[in-house]
PDB file of C-alpha atoms in Angstrom:
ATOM      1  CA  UNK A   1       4.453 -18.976   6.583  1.00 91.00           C
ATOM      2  CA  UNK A   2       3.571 -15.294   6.217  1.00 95.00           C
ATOM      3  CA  UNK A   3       3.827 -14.346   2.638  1.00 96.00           C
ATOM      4  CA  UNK A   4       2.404 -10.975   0.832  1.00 97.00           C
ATOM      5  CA  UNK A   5       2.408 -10.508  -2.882  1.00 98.00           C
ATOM      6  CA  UNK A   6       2.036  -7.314  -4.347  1.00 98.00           C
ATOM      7  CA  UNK A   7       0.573  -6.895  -8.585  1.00 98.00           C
ATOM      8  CA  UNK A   8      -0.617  -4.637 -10.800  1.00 98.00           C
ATOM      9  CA  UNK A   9       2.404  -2.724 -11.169  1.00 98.00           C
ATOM     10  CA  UNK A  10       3.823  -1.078 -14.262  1.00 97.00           C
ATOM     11  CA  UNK A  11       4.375   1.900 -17.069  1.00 98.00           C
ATOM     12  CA  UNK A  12       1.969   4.881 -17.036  1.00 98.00           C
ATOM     13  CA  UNK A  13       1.735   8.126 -18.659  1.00 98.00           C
ATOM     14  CA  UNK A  14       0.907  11.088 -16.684  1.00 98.00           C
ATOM     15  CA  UNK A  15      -2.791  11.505 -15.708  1.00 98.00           C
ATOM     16  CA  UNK A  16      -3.301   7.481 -16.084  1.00 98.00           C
ATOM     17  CA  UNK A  17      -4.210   5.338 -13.245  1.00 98.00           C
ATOM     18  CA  UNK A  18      -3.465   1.717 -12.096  1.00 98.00           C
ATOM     19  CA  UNK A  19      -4.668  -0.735  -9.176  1.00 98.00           C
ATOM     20  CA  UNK A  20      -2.188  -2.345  -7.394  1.00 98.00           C
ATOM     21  CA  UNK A  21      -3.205  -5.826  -5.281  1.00 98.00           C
ATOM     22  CA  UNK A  22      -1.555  -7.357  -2.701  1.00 97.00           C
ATOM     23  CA  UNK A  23      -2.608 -10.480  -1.776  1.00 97.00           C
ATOM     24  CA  UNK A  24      -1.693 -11.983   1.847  1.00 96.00           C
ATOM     25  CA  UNK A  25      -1.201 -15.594   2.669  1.00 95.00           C
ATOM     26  CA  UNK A  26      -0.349 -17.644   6.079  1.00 95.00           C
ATOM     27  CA  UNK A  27      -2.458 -15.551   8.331  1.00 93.00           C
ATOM     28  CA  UNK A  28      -4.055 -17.944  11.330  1.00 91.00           C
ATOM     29  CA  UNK A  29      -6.449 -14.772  11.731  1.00 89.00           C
ATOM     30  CA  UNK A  30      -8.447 -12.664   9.202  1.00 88.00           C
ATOM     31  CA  UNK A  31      -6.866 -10.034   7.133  1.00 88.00           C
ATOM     32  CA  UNK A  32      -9.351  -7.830   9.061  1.00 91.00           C
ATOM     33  CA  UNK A  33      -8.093  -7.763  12.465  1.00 93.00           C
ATOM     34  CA  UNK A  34      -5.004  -6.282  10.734  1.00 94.00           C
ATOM     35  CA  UNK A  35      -4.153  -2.853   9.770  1.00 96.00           C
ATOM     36  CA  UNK A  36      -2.239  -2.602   6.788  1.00 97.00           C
ATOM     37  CA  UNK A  37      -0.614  -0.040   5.166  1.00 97.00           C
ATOM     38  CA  UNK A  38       1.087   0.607   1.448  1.00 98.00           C
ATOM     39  CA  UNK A  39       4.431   2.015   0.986  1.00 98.00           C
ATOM     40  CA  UNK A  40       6.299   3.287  -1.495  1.00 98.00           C
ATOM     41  CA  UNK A  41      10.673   4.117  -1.919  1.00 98.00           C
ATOM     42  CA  UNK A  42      11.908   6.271  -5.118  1.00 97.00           C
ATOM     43  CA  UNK A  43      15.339   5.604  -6.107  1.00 93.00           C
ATOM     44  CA  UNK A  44      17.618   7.448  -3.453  1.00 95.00           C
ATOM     45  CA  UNK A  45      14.484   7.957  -0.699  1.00 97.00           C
ATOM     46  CA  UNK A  46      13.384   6.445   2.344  1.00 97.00           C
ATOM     47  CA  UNK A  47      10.660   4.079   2.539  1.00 97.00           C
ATOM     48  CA  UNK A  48       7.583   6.454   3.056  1.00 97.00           C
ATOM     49  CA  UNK A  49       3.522   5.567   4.241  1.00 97.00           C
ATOM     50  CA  UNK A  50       1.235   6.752   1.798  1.00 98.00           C
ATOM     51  CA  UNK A  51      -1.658   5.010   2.752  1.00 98.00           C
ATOM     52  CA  UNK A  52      -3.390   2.476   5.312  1.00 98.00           C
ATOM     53  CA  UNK A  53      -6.586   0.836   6.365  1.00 97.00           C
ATOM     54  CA  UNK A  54      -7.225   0.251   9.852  1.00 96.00           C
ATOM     55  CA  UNK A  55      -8.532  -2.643  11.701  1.00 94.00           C
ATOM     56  CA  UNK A  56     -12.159  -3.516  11.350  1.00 90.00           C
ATOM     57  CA  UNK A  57     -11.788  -1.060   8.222  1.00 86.00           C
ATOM     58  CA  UNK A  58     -12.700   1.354  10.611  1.00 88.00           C
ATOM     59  CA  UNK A  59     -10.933   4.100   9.300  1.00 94.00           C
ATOM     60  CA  UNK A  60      -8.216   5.264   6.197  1.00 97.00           C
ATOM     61  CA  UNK A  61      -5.548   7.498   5.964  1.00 97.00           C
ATOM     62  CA  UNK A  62      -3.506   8.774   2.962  1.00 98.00           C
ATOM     63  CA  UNK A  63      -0.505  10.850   2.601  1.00 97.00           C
ATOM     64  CA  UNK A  64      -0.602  14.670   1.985  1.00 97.00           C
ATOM     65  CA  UNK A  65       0.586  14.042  -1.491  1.00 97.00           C
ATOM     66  CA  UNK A  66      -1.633  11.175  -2.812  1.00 98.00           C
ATOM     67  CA  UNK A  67      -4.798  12.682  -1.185  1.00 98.00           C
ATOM     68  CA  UNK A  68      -8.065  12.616  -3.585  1.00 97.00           C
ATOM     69  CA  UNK A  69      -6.252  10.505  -6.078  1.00 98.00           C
ATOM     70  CA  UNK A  70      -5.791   7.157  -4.492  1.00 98.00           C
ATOM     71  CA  UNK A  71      -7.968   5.098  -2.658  1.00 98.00           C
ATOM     72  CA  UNK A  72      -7.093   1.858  -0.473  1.00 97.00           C
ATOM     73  CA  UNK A  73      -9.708  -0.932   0.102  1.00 95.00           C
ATOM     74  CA  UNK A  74      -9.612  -4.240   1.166  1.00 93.00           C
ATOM     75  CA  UNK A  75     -11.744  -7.619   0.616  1.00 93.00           C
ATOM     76  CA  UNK A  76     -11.096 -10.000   3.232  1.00 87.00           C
ATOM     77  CA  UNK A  77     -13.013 -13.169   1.922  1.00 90.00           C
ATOM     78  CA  UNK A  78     -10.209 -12.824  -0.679  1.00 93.00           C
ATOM     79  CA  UNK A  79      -7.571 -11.858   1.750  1.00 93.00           C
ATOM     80  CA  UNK A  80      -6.634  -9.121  -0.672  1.00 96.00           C
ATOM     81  CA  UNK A  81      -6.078  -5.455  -0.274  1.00 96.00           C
ATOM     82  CA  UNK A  82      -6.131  -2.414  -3.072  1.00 98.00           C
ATOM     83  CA  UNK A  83      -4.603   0.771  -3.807  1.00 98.00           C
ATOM     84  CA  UNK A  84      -6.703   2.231  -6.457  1.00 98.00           C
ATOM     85  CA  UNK A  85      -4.175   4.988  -8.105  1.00 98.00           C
ATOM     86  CA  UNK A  86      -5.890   7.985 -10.374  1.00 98.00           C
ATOM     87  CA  UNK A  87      -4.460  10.860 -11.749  1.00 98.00           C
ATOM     88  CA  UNK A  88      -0.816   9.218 -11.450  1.00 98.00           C
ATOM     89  CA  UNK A  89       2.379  11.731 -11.808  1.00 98.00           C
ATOM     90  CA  UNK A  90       6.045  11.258 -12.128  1.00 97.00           C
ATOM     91  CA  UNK A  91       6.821  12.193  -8.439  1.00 97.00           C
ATOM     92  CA  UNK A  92       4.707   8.961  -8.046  1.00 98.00           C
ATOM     93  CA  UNK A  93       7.368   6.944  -9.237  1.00 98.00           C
ATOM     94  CA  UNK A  94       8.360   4.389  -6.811  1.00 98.00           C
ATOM     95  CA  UNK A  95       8.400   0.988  -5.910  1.00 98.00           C
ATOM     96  CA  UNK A  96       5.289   0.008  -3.753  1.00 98.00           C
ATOM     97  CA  UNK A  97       5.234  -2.129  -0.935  1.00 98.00           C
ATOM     98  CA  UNK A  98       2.244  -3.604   1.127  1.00 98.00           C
ATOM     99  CA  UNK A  99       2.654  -4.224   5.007  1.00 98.00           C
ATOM    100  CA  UNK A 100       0.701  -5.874   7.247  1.00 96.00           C
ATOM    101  CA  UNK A 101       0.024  -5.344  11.177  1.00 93.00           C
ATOM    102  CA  UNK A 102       1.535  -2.128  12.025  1.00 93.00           C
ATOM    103  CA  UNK A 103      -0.389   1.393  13.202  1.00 94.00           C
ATOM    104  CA  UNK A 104      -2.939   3.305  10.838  1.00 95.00           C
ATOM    105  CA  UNK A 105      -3.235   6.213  10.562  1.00 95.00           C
ATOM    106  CA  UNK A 106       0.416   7.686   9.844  1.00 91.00           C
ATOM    107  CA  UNK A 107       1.998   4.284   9.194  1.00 95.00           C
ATOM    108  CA  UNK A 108       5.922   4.291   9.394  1.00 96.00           C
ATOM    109  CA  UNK A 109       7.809   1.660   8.335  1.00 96.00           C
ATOM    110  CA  UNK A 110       9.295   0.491  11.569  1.00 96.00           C
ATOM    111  CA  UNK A 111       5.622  -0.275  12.746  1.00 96.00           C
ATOM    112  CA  UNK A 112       4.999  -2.945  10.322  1.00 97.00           C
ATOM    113  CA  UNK A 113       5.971  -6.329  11.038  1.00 96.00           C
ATOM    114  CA  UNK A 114       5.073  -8.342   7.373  1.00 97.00           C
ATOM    115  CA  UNK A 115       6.338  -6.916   3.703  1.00 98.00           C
ATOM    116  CA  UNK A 116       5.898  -7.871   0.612  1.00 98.00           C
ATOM    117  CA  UNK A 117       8.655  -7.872  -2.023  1.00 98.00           C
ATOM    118  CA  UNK A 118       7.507  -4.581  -3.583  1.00 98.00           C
ATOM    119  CA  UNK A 119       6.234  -3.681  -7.282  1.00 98.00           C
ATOM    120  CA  UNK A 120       7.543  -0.851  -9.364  1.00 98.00           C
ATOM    121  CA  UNK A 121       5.165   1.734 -10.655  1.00 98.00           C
ATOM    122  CA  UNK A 122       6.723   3.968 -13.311  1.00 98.00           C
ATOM    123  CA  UNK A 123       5.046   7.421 -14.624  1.00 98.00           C
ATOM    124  CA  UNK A 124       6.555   8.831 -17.228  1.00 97.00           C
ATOM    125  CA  UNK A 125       5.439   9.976 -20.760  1.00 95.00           C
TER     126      UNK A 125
END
């Protein structure tokens, strides 16, 4: 069974930074053959990509906003993947979601076949 769990959520002030993990489970193939993408939905929103690594980490892609301040990586020995968050703001306020084997770069959600249950990052001073 196919199961993702996202971490490393929490409380921020402005200008802080946090790492989120999500860490993927039930996978008869390496997390590596897999793009996978993070997501993120503020109250009221839609369900928006902001970043995803593509197969073979050939390649990464990160939404307009989020550009120069995060950074996604991956480590497949421990079937893990990272979204390194720097310079956090309030419009960054969302709950984050990891997805696994959709289309990188410019990940929507319909792509994505495997999500985890989400973890809420808050910015606020």
């Amino acid at each position: 069974q196919v199961q993702l769990v996202e971490s490393g959520g929490g409380l921020v002030q402005p200008g802080g930074s946090l790492r989120l993990s999500c860490v993927a489970s039930g996978f008869t193939q390496s997390l590596r053959v897999y793009a996978i993408g993070w997501f993120r939905q503020a109250p009221g929103r839609e369900r928006e990509g902001v970043s995803c690594i593509s197969p073979g980490d050939e390649g990464t892609y990160y939404t307009d906003s989020v550009k120069g301040r995060f950074s996604i990586s991956r480590d497949n020995a421990k079937n893990t993947v990272y979204l390194e968050m720097n310079n956090l703001k309030p419009e960054d306020t969302a709950v984050y979601y990891c997805a696994v084997n959709g289309l990188c770069p410019r990940p929507k959600v319909y792509q994505y076949d495997y999500w985890g249950r989400g973890t809420q990052v808050t910015v606020s001073s």
